[in-house]
Amino acid sequence: MKNLFAAGKLLLLDMAATLLFLVLYLLTHNVTLSVVLGMALGIAQIGWQAARRKPIDTMQWMSLFLVLGAGTVTLLTDDPRFVMIKPSVIYVIVGVVMLKRGWMNRYLPPVAIELVPDVAIIVGYAWSALMFFSAALNVIVALNVDVATWSVVMSIYGIVSKAAMFLIGYAFLRTIAAARRRRAVDRAHDAAMMPG
């Protein structure tokens, strides 16, 4: 669970510039101010990492590139939709990473890896599918509604869909693990009862 929260924190930091843009835009309705401050936050995050001599990973560089690229196009066109599309790019990248077989293992306790490694792979692929679906939905919503509606819809969808996937995946893994453990205990009991 600790690893899951750490991953969520990293994703939130990668999305910080977009979230700042969104909040500022909703408060001020000023595209230029919102984009410039969002871009400045993206640059400041990388600068802070570099100043502390911390490694800057690929996702952070990619996030900065997306912030600067989407921000520049938004400034040139005065259209905030370019910034609104950025989460879709991140969803696609995360979805591709989640296609790696067994990516969930680092988040599972040893008993789950022992009892349900095959089921964990299926749940991992379901997470990947959710990321791809979320990317497509974000593009559709961003291109068809205003910024305020997009922020409400995608915020609620983001929280509800991830929470539902987590709970469904957890219940699925736990139910199958419990059934497999019961069968193993029953087999061991039956083997012990057989005359030798």
PDB file of C-alpha atoms in Angstrom:
ATOM      1  CA  MET A   1       0.000   0.000   0.000  1.00  0.00           C
ATOM      2  CA  LYS A   2       2.897   2.336   0.793  1.00  0.00           C
ATOM      3  CA  ASN A   3       4.226   1.874  -2.760  1.00  0.00           C
ATOM      4  CA  LEU A   4       0.811   2.664  -4.203  1.00  0.00           C
ATOM      5  CA  PHE A   5       0.649   5.952  -2.276  1.00  0.00           C
ATOM      6  CA  ALA A   6       4.210   6.807  -3.325  1.00  0.00           C
ATOM      7  CA  ALA A   7       3.276   6.206  -6.974  1.00  0.00           C
ATOM      8  CA  GLY A   8       0.170   8.378  -6.543  1.00  0.00           C
ATOM      9  CA  LYS A   9       2.257  11.159  -5.010  1.00  0.00           C
ATOM     10  CA  LEU A  10       4.682  11.053  -7.948  1.00  0.00           C
ATOM     11  CA  LEU A  11       1.827  11.190 -10.456  1.00  0.00           C
ATOM     12  CA  LEU A  12       0.290  14.116  -8.560  1.00  0.00           C
ATOM     13  CA  LEU A  13       3.626  15.969  -8.655  1.00  0.00           C
ATOM     14  CA  ASP A  14       3.860  15.280 -12.400  1.00  0.00           C
ATOM     15  CA  MET A  15       0.365  16.734 -12.820  1.00  0.00           C
ATOM     16  CA  ALA A  16       0.984  19.730 -10.493  1.00  0.00           C
ATOM     17  CA  ALA A  17       1.521  22.246 -13.320  1.00  0.00           C
ATOM     18  CA  THR A  18      -1.710  21.170 -15.024  1.00  0.00           C
ATOM     19  CA  LEU A  19      -3.599  21.307 -11.718  1.00  0.00           C
ATOM     20  CA  LEU A  20      -2.216  24.797 -11.016  1.00  0.00           C
ATOM     21  CA  PHE A  21      -3.307  25.906 -14.491  1.00  0.00           C
ATOM     22  CA  LEU A  22      -6.784  24.510 -13.857  1.00  0.00           C
ATOM     23  CA  VAL A  23      -7.238  26.158 -10.463  1.00  0.00           C
ATOM     24  CA  LEU A  24      -5.922  29.518 -11.670  1.00  0.00           C
ATOM     25  CA  TYR A  25      -8.039  29.408 -14.809  1.00  0.00           C
ATOM     26  CA  LEU A  26     -11.184  28.599 -12.832  1.00  0.00           C
ATOM     27  CA  LEU A  27     -10.439  31.443 -10.401  1.00  0.00           C
ATOM     28  CA  THR A  28      -9.295  34.105 -12.883  1.00  0.00           C
ATOM     29  CA  HIS A  29     -10.522  32.997 -16.347  1.00  0.00           C
ATOM     30  CA  ASN A  30      -7.173  34.333 -17.549  1.00  0.00           C
ATOM     31  CA  VAL A  31      -5.596  31.821 -19.939  1.00  0.00           C
ATOM     32  CA  THR A  32      -2.265  33.625 -20.234  1.00  0.00           C
ATOM     33  CA  LEU A  33      -1.703  34.000 -16.481  1.00  0.00           C
ATOM     34  CA  SER A  34      -2.772  30.425 -15.792  1.00  0.00           C
ATOM     35  CA  VAL A  35      -0.560  28.934 -18.496  1.00  0.00           C
ATOM     36  CA  VAL A  36       2.507  31.040 -17.686  1.00  0.00           C
ATOM     37  CA  LEU A  37       2.323  30.187 -13.966  1.00  0.00           C
ATOM     38  CA  GLY A  38       1.720  26.509 -14.774  1.00  0.00           C
ATOM     39  CA  MET A  39       4.775  26.503 -17.039  1.00  0.00           C
ATOM     40  CA  ALA A  40       6.805  28.306 -14.355  1.00  0.00           C
ATOM     41  CA  LEU A  41       5.835  25.651 -11.805  1.00  0.00           C
ATOM     42  CA  GLY A  42       6.939  22.897 -14.192  1.00  0.00           C
ATOM     43  CA  ILE A  43      10.324  24.577 -14.680  1.00  0.00           C
ATOM     44  CA  ALA A  44      10.636  25.267 -10.925  1.00  0.00           C
ATOM     45  CA  GLN A  45      10.001  21.595 -10.088  1.00  0.00           C
ATOM     46  CA  ILE A  46      12.837  20.450 -12.358  1.00  0.00           C
ATOM     47  CA  GLY A  47      15.067  23.275 -11.099  1.00  0.00           C
ATOM     48  CA  TRP A  48      14.402  22.278  -7.487  1.00  0.00           C
ATOM     49  CA  GLN A  49      15.319  18.659  -8.240  1.00  0.00           C
ATOM     50  CA  ALA A  50      18.505  19.753 -10.027  1.00  0.00           C
ATOM     51  CA  ALA A  51      19.477  22.171  -7.229  1.00  0.00           C
ATOM     52  CA  ARG A  52      19.129  19.359  -4.680  1.00  0.00           C
ATOM     53  CA  ARG A  53      21.168  17.099  -6.982  1.00  0.00           C
ATOM     54  CA  LYS A  54      18.294  14.630  -7.114  1.00  0.00           C
ATOM     55  CA  PRO A  55      17.939  12.476 -10.216  1.00  0.00           C
ATOM     56  CA  ILE A  56      15.322  13.690 -12.677  1.00  0.00           C
ATOM     57  CA  ASP A  57      13.561  10.704 -14.165  1.00  0.00           C
ATOM     58  CA  THR A  58      12.076  10.327 -17.620  1.00  0.00           C
ATOM     59  CA  MET A  59       8.506  10.954 -16.469  1.00  0.00           C
ATOM     60  CA  GLN A  60       9.510  14.294 -14.942  1.00  0.00           C
ATOM     61  CA  TRP A  61      11.272  15.403 -18.138  1.00  0.00           C
ATOM     62  CA  MET A  62       8.305  14.238 -20.185  1.00  0.00           C
ATOM     63  CA  SER A  63       5.907  16.114 -17.923  1.00  0.00           C
ATOM     64  CA  LEU A  64       7.983  19.299 -18.272  1.00  0.00           C
ATOM     65  CA  PHE A  65       8.097  18.866 -22.054  1.00  0.00           C
ATOM     66  CA  LEU A  66       4.306  18.429 -22.152  1.00  0.00           C
ATOM     67  CA  VAL A  67       3.728  21.451 -19.891  1.00  0.00           C
ATOM     68  CA  LEU A  68       5.983  23.664 -21.998  1.00  0.00           C
ATOM     69  CA  GLY A  69       4.664  22.335 -25.313  1.00  0.00           C
ATOM     70  CA  ALA A  70       0.975  22.446 -24.391  1.00  0.00           C
ATOM     71  CA  GLY A  71       1.479  25.786 -22.637  1.00  0.00           C
ATOM     72  CA  THR A  72       3.207  27.359 -25.627  1.00  0.00           C
ATOM     73  CA  VAL A  73       0.510  26.185 -28.044  1.00  0.00           C
ATOM     74  CA  THR A  74      -2.161  27.398 -25.619  1.00  0.00           C
ATOM     75  CA  LEU A  75      -0.513  30.832 -25.438  1.00  0.00           C
ATOM     76  CA  LEU A  76      -0.206  31.035 -29.227  1.00  0.00           C
ATOM     77  CA  THR A  77      -3.812  29.986 -29.851  1.00  0.00           C
ATOM     78  CA  ASP A  78      -5.436  31.315 -26.643  1.00  0.00           C
ATOM     79  CA  ASP A  79      -7.128  27.889 -26.366  1.00  0.00           C
ATOM     80  CA  PRO A  80      -6.848  26.099 -22.985  1.00  0.00           C
ATOM     81  CA  ARG A  81      -7.805  22.753 -24.531  1.00  0.00           C
ATOM     82  CA  PHE A  82      -4.177  22.002 -25.313  1.00  0.00           C
ATOM     83  CA  VAL A  83      -3.412  21.980 -21.586  1.00  0.00           C
ATOM     84  CA  MET A  84      -6.588  19.971 -20.968  1.00  0.00           C
ATOM     85  CA  ILE A  85      -5.320  17.233 -23.315  1.00  0.00           C
ATOM     86  CA  LYS A  86      -2.062  16.753 -21.339  1.00  0.00           C
ATOM     87  CA  PRO A  87      -3.594  14.223 -18.866  1.00  0.00           C
ATOM     88  CA  SER A  88      -4.485  11.996 -21.829  1.00  0.00           C
ATOM     89  CA  VAL A  89      -0.825  11.775 -22.830  1.00  0.00           C
ATOM     90  CA  ILE A  90       0.110  10.794 -19.273  1.00  0.00           C
ATOM     91  CA  TYR A  91      -2.721   8.241 -19.134  1.00  0.00           C
ATOM     92  CA  VAL A  92      -1.457   6.643 -22.355  1.00  0.00           C
ATOM     93  CA  ILE A  93       2.117   6.473 -21.072  1.00  0.00           C
ATOM     94  CA  VAL A  94       0.999   4.970 -17.752  1.00  0.00           C
ATOM     95  CA  GLY A  95      -1.228   2.524 -19.657  1.00  0.00           C
ATOM     96  CA  VAL A  96       1.711   1.399 -21.787  1.00  0.00           C
ATOM     97  CA  VAL A  97       3.865   0.904 -18.671  1.00  0.00           C
ATOM     98  CA  MET A  98       1.045  -1.127 -17.106  1.00  0.00           C
ATOM     99  CA  LEU A  99       1.116  -3.496 -20.081  1.00  0.00           C
ATOM    100  CA  LYS A 100       4.339  -4.909 -18.609  1.00  0.00           C
ATOM    101  CA  ARG A 101       3.524  -8.370 -17.325  1.00  0.00           C
ATOM    102  CA  GLY A 102       3.666  -8.530 -13.532  1.00  0.00           C
ATOM    103  CA  TRP A 103       4.003  -4.790 -12.872  1.00  0.00           C
ATOM    104  CA  MET A 104       1.626  -5.149  -9.921  1.00  0.00           C
ATOM    105  CA  ASN A 105       3.881  -7.582  -8.061  1.00  0.00           C
ATOM    106  CA  ARG A 106       5.782  -4.799  -6.313  1.00  0.00           C
ATOM    107  CA  TYR A 107       2.505  -3.642  -4.753  1.00  0.00           C
ATOM    108  CA  LEU A 108       1.375  -7.093  -3.568  1.00  0.00           C
ATOM    109  CA  PRO A 109       2.166  -8.879  -0.319  1.00  0.00           C
ATOM    110  CA  PRO A 110       4.178 -12.113  -0.631  1.00  0.00           C
ATOM    111  CA  VAL A 111       1.120 -14.293   0.023  1.00  0.00           C
ATOM    112  CA  ALA A 112      -0.675 -12.778  -2.976  1.00  0.00           C
ATOM    113  CA  ILE A 113       2.361 -13.305  -5.204  1.00  0.00           C
ATOM    114  CA  GLU A 114       2.401 -16.929  -4.057  1.00  0.00           C
ATOM    115  CA  LEU A 115      -1.325 -17.628  -4.452  1.00  0.00           C
ATOM    116  CA  VAL A 116      -2.557 -15.396  -7.291  1.00  0.00           C
ATOM    117  CA  PRO A 117       0.300 -14.284  -9.569  1.00  0.00           C
ATOM    118  CA  ASP A 118      -1.785 -15.120 -12.655  1.00  0.00           C
ATOM    119  CA  VAL A 119      -4.770 -13.144 -11.376  1.00  0.00           C
ATOM    120  CA  ALA A 120      -2.514 -10.176 -10.559  1.00  0.00           C
ATOM    121  CA  ILE A 121      -1.434 -10.116 -14.214  1.00  0.00           C
ATOM    122  CA  ILE A 122      -5.075  -9.944 -15.310  1.00  0.00           C
ATOM    123  CA  VAL A 123      -5.813  -7.159 -12.817  1.00  0.00           C
ATOM    124  CA  GLY A 124      -2.700  -5.324 -14.066  1.00  0.00           C
ATOM    125  CA  TYR A 125      -4.013  -5.487 -17.626  1.00  0.00           C
ATOM    126  CA  ALA A 126      -7.405  -4.215 -16.405  1.00  0.00           C
ATOM    127  CA  TRP A 127      -5.612  -1.199 -14.893  1.00  0.00           C
ATOM    128  CA  SER A 128      -3.884  -0.613 -18.219  1.00  0.00           C
ATOM    129  CA  ALA A 129      -7.222  -0.753 -20.038  1.00  0.00           C
ATOM    130  CA  LEU A 130      -8.632   1.775 -17.577  1.00  0.00           C
ATOM    131  CA  MET A 131      -5.742   4.144 -18.340  1.00  0.00           C
ATOM    132  CA  PHE A 132      -6.350   3.904 -22.106  1.00  0.00           C
ATOM    133  CA  PHE A 133     -10.092   4.409 -21.631  1.00  0.00           C
ATOM    134  CA  SER A 134      -9.406   7.413 -19.354  1.00  0.00           C
ATOM    135  CA  ALA A 135      -7.119   8.944 -21.994  1.00  0.00           C
ATOM    136  CA  ALA A 136      -9.791   8.622 -24.674  1.00  0.00           C
ATOM    137  CA  LEU A 137     -12.528   9.938 -22.382  1.00  0.00           C
ATOM    138  CA  ASN A 138     -10.394  12.929 -21.395  1.00  0.00           C
ATOM    139  CA  VAL A 139      -9.842  13.864 -25.054  1.00  0.00           C
ATOM    140  CA  ILE A 140     -13.564  13.574 -25.812  1.00  0.00           C
ATOM    141  CA  VAL A 141     -14.567  15.654 -22.800  1.00  0.00           C
ATOM    142  CA  ALA A 142     -11.802  18.256 -23.329  1.00  0.00           C
ATOM    143  CA  LEU A 143     -12.815  18.801 -26.942  1.00  0.00           C
ATOM    144  CA  ASN A 144     -16.539  19.081 -26.260  1.00  0.00           C
ATOM    145  CA  VAL A 145     -17.057  21.061 -23.044  1.00  0.00           C
ATOM    146  CA  ASP A 146     -15.760  24.184 -21.319  1.00  0.00           C
ATOM    147  CA  VAL A 147     -12.867  24.146 -18.833  1.00  0.00           C
ATOM    148  CA  ALA A 148     -15.095  24.245 -15.745  1.00  0.00           C
ATOM    149  CA  THR A 149     -17.211  21.296 -16.888  1.00  0.00           C
ATOM    150  CA  TRP A 150     -14.094  19.364 -17.928  1.00  0.00           C
ATOM    151  CA  SER A 151     -12.510  19.901 -14.521  1.00  0.00           C
ATOM    152  CA  VAL A 152     -15.576  18.683 -12.644  1.00  0.00           C
ATOM    153  CA  VAL A 153     -16.267  15.692 -14.901  1.00  0.00           C
ATOM    154  CA  MET A 154     -12.674  14.486 -15.135  1.00  0.00           C
ATOM    155  CA  SER A 155     -11.944  15.064 -11.435  1.00  0.00           C
ATOM    156  CA  ILE A 156     -14.971  13.058 -10.319  1.00  0.00           C
ATOM    157  CA  TYR A 157     -14.369  10.383 -12.971  1.00  0.00           C
ATOM    158  CA  GLY A 158     -10.677  10.160 -12.054  1.00  0.00           C
ATOM    159  CA  ILE A 159     -11.312   9.609  -8.359  1.00  0.00           C
ATOM    160  CA  VAL A 160     -14.302   7.289  -8.757  1.00  0.00           C
ATOM    161  CA  SER A 161     -12.822   5.147 -11.552  1.00  0.00           C
ATOM    162  CA  LYS A 162      -9.485   4.597  -9.773  1.00  0.00           C
ATOM    163  CA  ALA A 163     -11.148   3.892  -6.420  1.00  0.00           C
ATOM    164  CA  ALA A 164     -13.572   1.448  -8.057  1.00  0.00           C
ATOM    165  CA  MET A 165     -10.758  -0.319  -9.937  1.00  0.00           C
ATOM    166  CA  PHE A 166      -8.718  -0.579  -6.739  1.00  0.00           C
ATOM    167  CA  LEU A 167     -11.633  -2.040  -4.750  1.00  0.00           C
ATOM    168  CA  ILE A 168     -12.717  -4.428  -7.514  1.00  0.00           C
ATOM    169  CA  GLY A 169      -9.135  -5.593  -8.110  1.00  0.00           C
ATOM    170  CA  TYR A 170      -8.528  -6.047  -4.385  1.00  0.00           C
ATOM    171  CA  ALA A 171     -11.761  -8.014  -3.915  1.00  0.00           C
ATOM    172  CA  PHE A 172     -11.011 -10.152  -6.995  1.00  0.00           C
ATOM    173  CA  LEU A 173      -7.470 -10.974  -5.818  1.00  0.00           C
ATOM    174  CA  ARG A 174      -8.540 -11.621  -2.231  1.00  0.00           C
ATOM    175  CA  THR A 175     -11.508 -13.827  -3.162  1.00  0.00           C
ATOM    176  CA  ILE A 176      -9.485 -16.023  -5.501  1.00  0.00           C
ATOM    177  CA  ALA A 177      -6.544 -16.190  -3.067  1.00  0.00           C
ATOM    178  CA  ALA A 178      -8.872 -17.301  -0.246  1.00  0.00           C
ATOM    179  CA  ALA A 179     -10.458 -19.970  -2.465  1.00  0.00           C
ATOM    180  CA  ARG A 180      -7.058 -21.280  -3.556  1.00  0.00           C
ATOM    181  CA  ARG A 181      -5.813 -21.335   0.023  1.00  0.00           C
ATOM    182  CA  ARG A 182      -8.900 -23.315   1.134  1.00  0.00           C
ATOM    183  CA  ARG A 183      -8.362 -25.826  -1.682  1.00  0.00           C
ATOM    184  CA  ALA A 184      -4.700 -26.237  -0.729  1.00  0.00           C
ATOM    185  CA  VAL A 185      -5.622 -26.808   2.929  1.00  0.00           C
ATOM    186  CA  ASP A 186      -8.319 -29.310   1.909  1.00  0.00           C
ATOM    187  CA  ARG A 187      -5.872 -31.191  -0.334  1.00  0.00           C
ATOM    188  CA  ALA A 188      -3.295 -31.294   2.453  1.00  0.00           C
ATOM    189  CA  HIS A 189      -5.934 -32.517   4.902  1.00  0.00           C
ATOM    190  CA  ASP A 190      -7.131 -35.210   2.457  1.00  0.00           C
ATOM    191  CA  ALA A 191      -3.547 -36.335   1.817  1.00  0.00           C
ATOM    192  CA  ALA A 192      -2.910 -36.591   5.558  1.00  0.00           C
ATOM    193  CA  MET A 193      -6.054 -38.674   6.041  1.00  0.00           C
ATOM    194  CA  MET A 194      -5.167 -41.204   3.360  1.00  0.00           C
ATOM    195  CA  PRO A 195      -3.661 -44.423   4.670  1.00  0.00           C
ATOM    196  CA  GLY A 196      -0.003 -44.491   3.816  1.00  0.00           C
TER     197      GLY A 196
END
